[in-house]
mmCIF file of N, CA, C and O in Angstrom:
data_model
loop_
_atom_site.group_PDB
_atom_site.id
_atom_site.type_symbol
_atom_site.label_atom_id
_atom_site.label_comp_id
_atom_site.label_asym_id
_atom_site.label_seq_id
_atom_site.Cartn_x
_atom_site.Cartn_y
_atom_site.Cartn_z
ATOM 1 N N MET A 21 0.871 -1.089 -0.105
ATOM 2 C CA MET A 21 -0.080 -0.137 0.003
ATOM 3 C C MET A 21 0.954 1.279 -0.109
ATOM 4 O O MET A 21 2.071 1.263 0.744
ATOM 5 N N GLU A 22 0.171 1.888 -0.654
ATOM 6 C CA GLU A 22 1.155 3.422 -1.204
ATOM 7 C C GLU A 22 0.648 4.637 -0.254
ATOM 8 O O GLU A 22 -0.497 4.570 -0.348
ATOM 9 N N PHE A 23 1.537 5.885 0.330
ATOM 10 C CA PHE A 23 0.798 6.419 1.447
ATOM 11 C C PHE A 23 1.923 7.943 0.301
ATOM 12 O O PHE A 23 2.859 8.179 0.257
ATOM 13 N N LEU A 24 1.195 8.962 0.150
ATOM 14 C CA LEU A 24 1.729 10.266 0.244
ATOM 15 C C LEU A 24 1.701 10.881 1.651
ATOM 16 O O LEU A 24 0.267 10.949 1.988
ATOM 17 N N ILE A 25 2.680 11.411 2.329
ATOM 18 C CA ILE A 25 2.852 11.905 3.466
ATOM 19 C C ILE A 25 3.585 13.433 3.297
ATOM 20 O O ILE A 25 4.640 13.545 2.617
ATOM 21 N N ASN A 26 2.879 14.158 4.048
ATOM 22 C CA ASN A 26 3.685 15.575 3.995
ATOM 23 C C ASN A 26 3.737 15.913 5.489
ATOM 24 O O ASN A 26 3.204 15.359 6.575
ATOM 25 N N ILE A 27 5.205 15.960 5.714
ATOM 26 C CA ILE A 27 6.005 16.304 7.056
ATOM 27 C C ILE A 27 6.321 17.746 7.250
ATOM 28 O O ILE A 27 7.105 18.197 6.310
ATOM 29 N N ASN A 28 5.930 18.426 8.518
ATOM 30 C CA ASN A 28 6.213 19.624 8.455
ATOM 31 C C ASN A 28 7.274 19.434 9.932
ATOM 32 O O ASN A 28 6.562 19.144 11.020
ATOM 33 N N ILE A 29 8.017 20.031 10.194
ATOM 34 C CA ILE A 29 8.912 19.934 11.165
ATOM 35 C C ILE A 29 9.015 21.507 11.934
ATOM 36 O O ILE A 29 9.124 22.616 11.445
ATOM 37 N N THR A 30 8.589 21.705 13.060
ATOM 38 C CA THR A 30 9.168 22.649 14.211
ATOM 39 C C THR A 30 9.509 22.561 15.417
ATOM 40 O O THR A 30 9.510 21.896 15.893
ATOM 41 N N TRP A 31 10.694 23.029 14.927
ATOM 42 C CA TRP A 31 11.982 22.980 16.437
ATOM 43 C C TRP A 31 11.244 23.650 17.291
ATOM 44 O O TRP A 31 11.158 25.058 17.021
ATOM 45 N N PRO A 32 11.160 23.273 18.656
ATOM 46 C CA PRO A 32 11.073 24.475 19.911
ATOM 47 C C PRO A 32 12.365 25.390 19.918
ATOM 48 O O PRO A 32 13.339 24.587 19.887
ATOM 49 N N GLU A 33 12.053 26.255 20.469
ATOM 50 C CA GLU A 33 12.861 27.064 20.719
ATOM 51 C C GLU A 33 14.089 26.771 21.992
ATOM 52 O O GLU A 33 15.297 27.098 21.947
ATOM 53 N N SER A 34 13.479 25.978 22.806
ATOM 54 C CA SER A 34 14.288 25.770 23.769
ATOM 55 C C SER A 34 15.524 24.304 23.483
ATOM 56 O O SER A 34 16.155 24.134 24.325
ATOM 57 N N LEU A 35 15.210 23.819 22.246
ATOM 58 C CA LEU A 35 15.681 23.048 21.797
ATOM 59 C C LEU A 35 16.812 23.214 21.546
ATOM 60 O O LEU A 35 17.355 24.322 20.449
ATOM 61 N N SER A 36 18.519 23.104 21.723
ATOM 62 C CA SER A 36 19.857 23.817 21.415
ATOM 63 C C SER A 36 20.078 22.954 19.960
ATOM 64 O O SER A 36 19.743 21.899 19.638
ATOM 65 N N GLU A 37 21.038 23.863 19.302
ATOM 66 C CA GLU A 37 21.482 23.327 17.702
ATOM 67 C C GLU A 37 21.898 22.114 17.997
ATOM 68 O O GLU A 37 21.921 21.273 17.120
ATOM 69 N N GLU A 38 22.969 21.887 19.243
ATOM 70 C CA GLU A 38 23.486 20.569 18.849
ATOM 71 C C GLU A 38 22.194 19.588 18.793
ATOM 72 O O GLU A 38 22.951 18.083 18.639
ATOM 73 N N ARG A 39 21.698 19.355 19.851
ATOM 74 C CA ARG A 39 20.436 18.443 20.277
ATOM 75 C C ARG A 39 19.632 18.139 18.589
ATOM 76 O O ARG A 39 19.431 17.614 18.141
ATOM 77 N N ILE A 40 19.440 19.567 17.916
ATOM 78 C CA ILE A 40 18.771 19.544 16.751
ATOM 79 C C ILE A 40 19.897 18.834 15.901
ATOM 80 O O ILE A 40 19.036 17.671 14.795
ATOM 81 N N ALA A 41 20.811 19.038 16.017
ATOM 82 C CA ALA A 41 21.729 18.069 14.901
ATOM 83 C C ALA A 41 22.106 16.942 14.996
ATOM 84 O O ALA A 41 22.100 15.848 14.025
ATOM 85 N N GLU A 42 21.924 16.215 16.643
ATOM 86 C CA GLU A 42 21.928 15.220 16.721
ATOM 87 C C GLU A 42 20.308 14.546 15.853
ATOM 88 O O GLU A 42 20.437 13.229 15.602
ATOM 89 N N ILE A 43 19.489 14.823 16.545
ATOM 90 C CA ILE A 43 17.922 14.339 16.052
ATOM 91 C C ILE A 43 18.211 14.746 14.490
ATOM 92 O O ILE A 43 17.695 13.362 13.954
ATOM 93 N N SER A 44 18.525 15.430 13.570
ATOM 94 C CA SER A 44 18.729 15.534 12.550
ATOM 95 C C SER A 44 19.679 14.008 11.830
ATOM 96 O O SER A 44 18.867 13.523 10.916
ATOM 97 N N ALA A 45 20.475 13.705 12.627
ATOM 98 C CA ALA A 45 21.721 12.963 11.766
ATOM 99 C C ALA A 45 20.785 11.108 12.426
ATOM 100 O O ALA A 45 21.123 10.651 11.301
ATOM 101 N N ALA A 46 20.140 11.106 13.273
ATOM 102 C CA ALA A 46 19.509 10.218 13.423
ATOM 103 C C ALA A 46 18.426 10.161 12.439
ATOM 104 O O ALA A 46 18.172 8.838 12.075
ATOM 105 N N GLU A 47 17.854 10.904 12.116
ATOM 106 C CA GLU A 47 16.595 10.888 11.003
ATOM 107 C C GLU A 47 17.328 10.527 9.959
ATOM 108 O O GLU A 47 16.634 9.759 8.975
ATOM 109 N N ARG A 48 18.323 11.235 9.270
ATOM 110 C CA ARG A 48 18.901 10.734 8.164
ATOM 111 C C ARG A 48 19.338 9.109 8.430
ATOM 112 O O ARG A 48 19.012 8.543 6.787
ATOM 113 N N ALA A 49 20.076 8.679 9.253
ATOM 114 C CA ALA A 49 20.444 7.387 9.307
ATOM 115 C C ALA A 49 19.037 6.708 8.966
ATOM 116 O O ALA A 49 18.888 5.468 8.488
ATOM 117 N N MET A 50 17.902 6.708 9.523
ATOM 118 C CA MET A 50 16.674 5.802 9.755
ATOM 119 C C MET A 50 16.229 6.128 8.416
ATOM 120 O O MET A 50 15.571 5.001 7.620
ATOM 121 N N ALA A 51 15.904 7.142 7.610
ATOM 122 C CA ALA A 51 15.522 7.322 6.713
ATOM 123 C C ALA A 51 16.422 6.692 5.344
ATOM 124 O O ALA A 51 15.927 5.901 4.480
ATOM 125 N N ALA A 52 17.707 6.528 5.602
ATOM 126 C CA ALA A 52 18.264 5.587 4.667
ATOM 127 C C ALA A 52 18.047 4.321 4.812
ATOM 128 O O ALA A 52 17.746 3.088 3.510
ATOM 129 N N GLU A 53 17.836 3.818 5.813
ATOM 130 C CA GLU A 53 17.387 2.347 6.535
ATOM 131 C C GLU A 53 16.084 1.797 5.775
ATOM 132 O O GLU A 53 16.008 1.137 4.965
ATOM 133 N N LEU A 54 15.170 2.945 5.951
ATOM 134 C CA LEU A 54 13.585 2.622 5.544
ATOM 135 C C LEU A 54 13.708 2.792 3.904
ATOM 136 O O LEU A 54 13.017 1.821 3.250
ATOM 137 N N GLY A 55 14.562 3.564 3.496
ATOM 138 C CA GLY A 55 14.451 3.483 1.814
ATOM 139 C C GLY A 55 15.443 2.264 1.177
ATOM 140 O O GLY A 55 14.581 1.786 0.355
ATOM 141 N N ALA A 56 16.375 2.225 1.935
ATOM 142 C CA ALA A 56 17.109 0.305 1.738
ATOM 143 C C ALA A 56 15.879 -0.770 1.719
ATOM 144 O O ALA A 56 15.910 -1.658 1.144
ATOM 145 N N ARG A 57 14.887 -0.453 2.566
ATOM 146 C CA ARG A 57 13.959 -1.482 2.984
ATOM 147 C C ARG A 57 12.585 -1.492 2.053
ATOM 148 O O ARG A 57 11.544 -2.108 2.076
ATOM 149 N N GLY A 58 12.820 -0.351 1.591
ATOM 150 C CA GLY A 58 11.650 0.075 0.503
ATOM 151 C C GLY A 58 10.241 0.645 1.319
ATOM 152 O O GLY A 58 9.202 0.798 0.200
ATOM 153 N N THR A 59 10.700 1.184 2.434
ATOM 154 C CA THR A 59 9.382 1.605 2.996
ATOM 155 C C THR A 59 9.135 3.392 2.237
ATOM 156 O O THR A 59 8.203 4.143 2.116
ATOM 157 N N LEU A 60 10.524 3.795 2.216
ATOM 158 C CA LEU A 60 10.601 5.292 1.917
ATOM 159 C C LEU A 60 10.966 5.151 0.514
ATOM 160 O O LEU A 60 12.026 4.974 0.265
ATOM 161 N N VAL A 61 9.894 5.816 -0.350
ATOM 162 C CA VAL A 61 10.091 5.776 -1.859
ATOM 163 C C VAL A 61 10.776 6.640 -2.388
ATOM 164 O O VAL A 61 11.675 6.779 -3.437
ATOM 165 N N ARG A 62 10.309 8.085 -2.100
ATOM 166 C CA ARG A 62 10.814 8.963 -2.689
ATOM 167 C C ARG A 62 10.449 10.067 -1.738
ATOM 168 O O ARG A 62 9.557 10.043 -1.093
ATOM 169 N N MET A 63 11.196 10.988 -1.903
ATOM 170 C CA MET A 63 11.101 12.192 -0.815
ATOM 171 C C MET A 63 11.735 13.635 -1.637
ATOM 172 O O MET A 63 12.503 13.629 -2.519
ATOM 173 N N TRP A 64 10.550 14.603 -1.325
ATOM 174 C CA TRP A 64 10.756 16.033 -2.240
ATOM 175 C C TRP A 64 10.660 16.933 -0.929
ATOM 176 O O TRP A 64 9.849 16.701 0.186
ATOM 177 N N ARG A 65 11.771 17.807 -0.844
ATOM 178 C CA ARG A 65 11.761 19.147 -0.199
ATOM 179 C C ARG A 65 10.649 19.972 -0.659
ATOM 180 O O ARG A 65 10.709 20.394 -1.802
ATOM 181 N N VAL A 66 9.975 20.953 0.427
ATOM 182 C CA VAL A 66 9.356 22.180 -0.031
ATOM 183 C C VAL A 66 10.388 23.341 0.321
ATOM 184 O O VAL A 66 10.932 23.960 1.303
ATOM 185 N N PRO A 67 10.793 23.700 -1.070
ATOM 186 C CA PRO A 67 11.907 25.222 -0.818
ATOM 187 C C PRO A 67 11.599 26.057 0.456
ATOM 188 O O PRO A 67 10.414 26.564 -0.011
ATOM 189 N N GLY A 68 12.494 26.359 0.945
ATOM 190 C CA GLY A 68 12.432 27.221 1.917
ATOM 191 C C GLY A 68 11.591 27.131 3.229
ATOM 192 O O GLY A 68 11.308 28.099 4.115
ATOM 193 N N ARG A 69 11.143 25.992 3.443
ATOM 194 C CA ARG A 69 10.471 25.460 4.500
ATOM 195 C C ARG A 69 11.157 24.155 5.108
ATOM 196 O O ARG A 69 11.828 23.420 4.381
ATOM 197 N N ARG A 70 10.695 23.874 6.328
ATOM 198 C CA ARG A 70 11.469 22.618 7.071
ATOM 199 C C ARG A 70 9.961 21.791 6.860
ATOM 200 O O ARG A 70 9.446 21.292 7.768
ATOM 201 N N GLU A 71 9.332 21.408 5.581
ATOM 202 C CA GLU A 71 8.488 20.550 4.962
ATOM 203 C C GLU A 71 9.066 19.193 3.658
ATOM 204 O O GLU A 71 9.689 20.147 3.000
ATOM 205 N N ASN A 72 8.393 18.713 3.860
ATOM 206 C CA ASN A 72 8.809 17.700 2.806
ATOM 207 C C ASN A 72 7.390 16.815 2.541
ATOM 208 O O ASN A 72 6.443 16.689 3.147
ATOM 209 N N TRP A 73 7.156 16.080 1.387
ATOM 210 C CA TRP A 73 6.175 15.334 0.594
ATOM 211 C C TRP A 73 7.402 13.960 0.630
ATOM 212 O O TRP A 73 8.250 14.030 -0.063
ATOM 213 N N GLY A 74 6.812 12.918 0.639
ATOM 214 C CA GLY A 74 7.196 11.957 0.383
ATOM 215 C C GLY A 74 5.988 10.655 -0.025
ATOM 216 O O GLY A 74 4.822 10.552 0.515
ATOM 217 N N LEU A 75 6.755 9.555 -0.807
ATOM 218 C CA LEU A 75 5.728 8.190 -1.346
ATOM 219 C C LEU A 75 6.579 7.201 -0.420
ATOM 220 O O LEU A 75 7.452 7.118 -0.381
ATOM 221 N N TRP A 76 5.632 6.547 0.284
ATOM 222 C CA TRP A 76 6.184 5.931 1.291
ATOM 223 C C TRP A 76 5.483 4.567 0.807
ATOM 224 O O TRP A 76 4.334 4.505 0.534
ATOM 225 N N ARG A 77 5.682 3.393 1.463
ATOM 226 C CA ARG A 77 4.688 2.158 1.297
ATOM 227 C C ARG A 77 5.141 1.112 2.733
ATOM 228 O O ARG A 77 6.125 0.747 3.226
ATOM 229 N N ALA A 78 3.820 0.738 3.026
ATOM 230 C CA ALA A 78 3.851 -0.163 4.253
ATOM 231 C C ALA A 78 2.533 -1.151 3.932
ATOM 232 O O ALA A 78 1.640 -0.999 3.018
ATOM 233 N N ALA A 79 2.352 -2.255 4.614
ATOM 234 C CA ALA A 79 1.534 -3.403 4.412
ATOM 235 C C ALA A 79 -0.120 -2.874 4.579
ATOM 236 O O ALA A 79 -1.023 -3.178 4.228
ATOM 237 N N THR A 80 -0.187 -1.903 5.835
ATOM 238 C CA THR A 80 -1.068 -1.242 6.436
ATOM 239 C C THR A 80 -1.176 0.313 7.017
ATOM 240 O O THR A 80 0.071 0.533 6.821
ATOM 241 N N PRO A 81 -2.150 0.551 7.395
ATOM 242 C CA PRO A 81 -2.295 1.826 7.641
ATOM 243 C C PRO A 81 -1.424 2.004 9.051
ATOM 244 O O PRO A 81 -0.757 2.568 9.635
ATOM 245 N N THR A 82 -1.730 1.061 9.888
ATOM 246 C CA THR A 82 -1.101 0.672 11.281
ATOM 247 C C THR A 82 0.218 0.419 11.146
ATOM 248 O O THR A 82 0.797 1.418 11.937
ATOM 249 N N GLU A 83 0.597 -0.313 10.156
ATOM 250 C CA GLU A 83 1.965 -0.152 9.902
ATOM 251 C C GLU A 83 2.856 1.000 9.606
ATOM 252 O O GLU A 83 4.066 1.430 9.947
ATOM 253 N N MET A 84 1.895 1.623 8.587
ATOM 254 C CA MET A 84 2.513 2.832 8.207
ATOM 255 C C MET A 84 2.584 3.826 9.637
ATOM 256 O O MET A 84 3.687 4.535 9.684
ATOM 257 N N HIS A 85 1.626 3.834 10.234
ATOM 258 C CA HIS A 85 1.729 4.673 11.369
ATOM 259 C C HIS A 85 2.358 4.432 12.623
ATOM 260 O O HIS A 85 3.632 5.584 12.944
ATOM 261 N N ASP A 86 2.743 3.099 12.641
ATOM 262 C CA ASP A 86 4.307 2.695 13.434
ATOM 263 C C ASP A 86 5.696 3.189 12.962
ATOM 264 O O ASP A 86 6.576 3.485 13.614
ATOM 265 N N VAL A 87 5.604 2.959 11.494
ATOM 266 C CA VAL A 87 7.042 3.704 11.037
ATOM 267 C C VAL A 87 7.114 5.054 11.045
ATOM 268 O O VAL A 87 8.279 5.615 11.839
ATOM 269 N N ILE A 88 5.876 6.232 10.496
ATOM 270 C CA ILE A 88 6.323 7.438 11.023
ATOM 271 C C ILE A 88 6.279 7.863 12.404
ATOM 272 O O ILE A 88 7.189 8.573 12.810
ATOM 273 N N SER A 89 5.678 7.274 13.163
ATOM 274 C CA SER A 89 5.713 7.819 14.710
ATOM 275 C C SER A 89 7.177 7.327 15.321
ATOM 276 O O SER A 89 7.251 7.638 16.826
ATOM 277 N N ALA A 90 7.976 6.573 14.692
ATOM 278 C CA ALA A 90 8.988 5.824 15.279
ATOM 279 C C ALA A 90 10.289 6.709 14.618
ATOM 280 O O ALA A 90 11.589 6.358 15.292
ATOM 281 N N LEU A 91 9.974 8.034 14.179
ATOM 282 C CA LEU A 91 11.138 8.703 13.113
ATOM 283 C C LEU A 91 11.602 9.173 14.827
ATOM 284 O O LEU A 91 10.721 10.095 15.408
ATOM 285 N N PRO A 92 12.951 10.003 14.322
ATOM 286 C CA PRO A 92 13.646 10.692 15.815
ATOM 287 C C PRO A 92 13.020 11.906 15.889
ATOM 288 O O PRO A 92 12.852 12.593 16.876
ATOM 289 N N VAL A 93 12.278 12.550 14.709
ATOM 290 C CA VAL A 93 11.739 13.919 14.581
ATOM 291 C C VAL A 93 10.213 13.740 14.972
ATOM 292 O O VAL A 93 9.744 14.887 14.970
ATOM 293 N N TRP A 94 9.456 12.702 15.193
ATOM 294 C CA TRP A 94 7.871 12.158 15.258
ATOM 295 C C TRP A 94 7.674 13.582 16.565
ATOM 296 O O TRP A 94 6.536 14.066 16.206
ATOM 297 N N PRO A 95 8.393 13.821 17.581
ATOM 298 C CA PRO A 95 7.846 14.926 18.422
ATOM 299 C C PRO A 95 7.633 16.256 18.231
ATOM 300 O O PRO A 95 7.000 17.186 18.349
ATOM 301 N N TYR A 96 8.391 16.865 17.361
ATOM 302 C CA TYR A 96 8.279 17.836 16.616
ATOM 303 C C TYR A 96 7.685 17.926 15.219
ATOM 304 O O TYR A 96 7.502 18.920 14.475
ATOM 305 N N MET A 97 7.147 16.798 14.570
ATOM 306 C CA MET A 97 6.584 16.731 13.164
ATOM 307 C C MET A 97 4.893 17.070 13.545
ATOM 308 O O MET A 97 4.425 16.800 14.556
ATOM 309 N N GLU A 98 4.389 17.563 12.389
ATOM 310 C CA GLU A 98 2.986 17.713 11.826
ATOM 311 C C GLU A 98 2.590 16.873 10.676
ATOM 312 O O GLU A 98 3.665 17.132 9.513
ATOM 313 N N VAL A 99 1.923 15.861 10.941
ATOM 314 C CA VAL A 99 1.774 15.074 9.414
ATOM 315 C C VAL A 99 0.965 14.765 9.465
ATOM 316 O O VAL A 99 -0.261 14.748 9.950
ATOM 317 N N GLN A 100 0.572 14.739 7.671
ATOM 318 C CA GLN A 100 -0.160 14.328 7.154
ATOM 319 C C GLN A 100 -0.521 12.885 6.246
ATOM 320 O O GLN A 100 0.944 13.183 5.376
ATOM 321 N N ILE A 101 -0.812 11.677 6.637
ATOM 322 C CA ILE A 101 -1.045 10.603 5.856
ATOM 323 C C ILE A 101 -2.136 10.548 4.816
ATOM 324 O O ILE A 101 -3.149 10.899 5.192
ATOM 325 N N ILE A 102 -1.951 10.367 3.533
ATOM 326 C CA ILE A 102 -3.111 10.234 2.822
ATOM 327 C C ILE A 102 -2.533 8.878 2.256
ATOM 328 O O ILE A 102 -1.723 8.638 1.074
ATOM 329 N N PRO A 103 -3.719 7.844 2.191
ATOM 330 C CA PRO A 103 -3.379 6.570 1.570
ATOM 331 C C PRO A 103 -4.005 6.766 0.100
ATOM 332 O O PRO A 103 -4.505 7.560 -0.180
ATOM 333 N N LEU A 104 -3.243 6.056 -0.597
ATOM 334 C CA LEU A 104 -3.267 6.354 -2.464
ATOM 335 C C LEU A 104 -3.807 4.937 -2.856
ATOM 336 O O LEU A 104 -3.670 3.614 -2.258
ATOM 337 N N ALA A 105 -4.876 5.002 -3.646
ATOM 338 C CA ALA A 105 -5.409 3.679 -4.523
ATOM 339 C C ALA A 105 -4.667 3.739 -6.293
ATOM 340 O O ALA A 105 -4.568 5.063 -6.782
ATOM 341 N N VAL A 106 -4.688 2.719 -6.593
ATOM 342 C CA VAL A 106 -4.269 2.693 -7.989
ATOM 343 C C VAL A 106 -5.495 3.516 -8.821
ATOM 344 O O VAL A 106 -6.681 2.995 -8.690
ATOM 345 N N HIS A 107 -5.040 4.285 -9.766
ATOM 346 C CA HIS A 107 -5.744 4.462 -10.513
ATOM 347 C C HIS A 107 -6.078 4.326 -12.146
ATOM 348 O O HIS A 107 -4.760 3.696 -12.489
ATOM 349 N N PRO A 108 -6.812 3.912 -12.803
ATOM 350 C CA PRO A 108 -7.145 2.907 -13.934
ATOM 351 C C PRO A 108 -6.444 3.631 -15.122
ATOM 352 O O PRO A 108 -5.874 2.871 -15.869
ATOM 353 N N VAL A 109 -5.904 4.785 -15.363
ATOM 354 C CA VAL A 109 -5.210 5.358 -16.337
ATOM 355 C C VAL A 109 -4.027 5.810 -15.723
ATOM 356 O O VAL A 109 -2.853 6.625 -16.889
ATOM 357 N N ASP A 110 -3.440 5.641 -14.577
ATOM 358 C CA ASP A 110 -1.950 5.422 -14.095
ATOM 359 C C ASP A 110 -1.093 4.781 -15.136
ATOM 360 O O ASP A 110 -1.238 3.673 -15.119
ATOM 361 N N PRO A 111 -0.220 5.695 -16.012
ATOM 362 C CA PRO A 111 1.007 4.828 -16.979
ATOM 363 C C PRO A 111 1.776 3.772 -16.121
ATOM 364 O O PRO A 111 1.912 2.937 -16.464
ATOM 365 N N ALA A 112 1.957 4.098 -14.606
ATOM 366 C CA ALA A 112 2.506 3.147 -13.931
ATOM 367 C C ALA A 112 2.123 2.000 -13.615
ATOM 368 O O ALA A 112 2.531 0.670 -13.814
ATOM 369 N N ALA A 113 0.797 1.721 -13.165
ATOM 370 C CA ALA A 113 0.026 1.069 -13.076
ATOM 371 C C ALA A 113 -0.568 0.049 -14.481
ATOM 372 O O ALA A 113 -0.069 -1.168 -14.371
ATOM 373 N N ALA A 114 -0.118 0.705 -15.231
ATOM 374 C CA ALA A 114 -0.614 -0.332 -16.783
ATOM 375 C C ALA A 114 0.480 -0.740 -17.291
ATOM 376 O O ALA A 114 0.188 -1.833 -17.344
ATOM 377 N N SER A 115 1.464 -0.381 -16.765
ATOM 378 C CA SER A 115 3.144 -0.903 -17.496
ATOM 379 C C SER A 115 3.519 -2.188 -16.093
ATOM 380 O O SER A 115 4.438 -2.801 -16.397
ATOM 381 N N GLY A 116 2.930 -2.086 -14.868
ATOM 382 C CA GLY A 116 2.944 -3.006 -14.044
ATOM 383 C C GLY A 116 4.523 -2.763 -13.074
ATOM 384 O O GLY A 116 5.032 -3.168 -12.205
ATOM 385 N N GLU A 117 4.629 -1.255 -13.048
ATOM 386 C CA GLU A 117 5.635 -0.528 -12.575
ATOM 387 C C GLU A 117 5.771 -0.606 -10.932
ATOM 388 O O GLU A 117 6.427 -0.290 -10.329
ATOM 389 N N ILE A 118 3.853 -0.346 -10.478
ATOM 390 C CA ILE A 118 4.092 -0.167 -9.415
ATOM 391 C C ILE A 118 3.040 -1.450 -8.536
ATOM 392 O O ILE A 118 2.651 -1.846 -9.263
ATOM 393 N N PRO A 119 3.468 -1.186 -7.371
ATOM 394 C CA PRO A 119 2.559 -2.490 -6.585
ATOM 395 C C PRO A 119 1.332 -2.342 -6.450
ATOM 396 O O PRO A 119 0.746 -1.113 -6.487
ATOM 397 N N ASP A 120 0.425 -3.347 -6.210
ATOM 398 C CA ASP A 120 -1.080 -3.203 -5.921
ATOM 399 C C ASP A 120 -1.340 -2.687 -4.593
ATOM 400 O O ASP A 120 -0.598 -2.742 -3.436
#
C-alpha cells in the first residue's frame, strides 16, 4: 500500500542547535534504512520550509503509523498521511511498475 505523506517540522526554541543536529543525523540514518527496505520510496523538499512530501509504502495504515511515529523527529512533526489507491489510467500501473 502506498501513502503520500507531508511532514512539517517545528523545532522548539528551547532545543539546542546541538540537539537538533543529533536528531537530524538520527533521522537521516533511519531514512536511509527505510529507503533500503523500500518503505521510503521518494522524498521531496518544499523549498524555503522545514517541510517535505514523500511517497512511502507499508502493508497497512497501522504499519505506516508505526513507522512514522518511530522517526526521531516525530515529537516535532505535524504530519498528514494520505493513503493512495491505484488509478486505472496511471501509466505506471498499466505497465506494472507499481505494486497493487
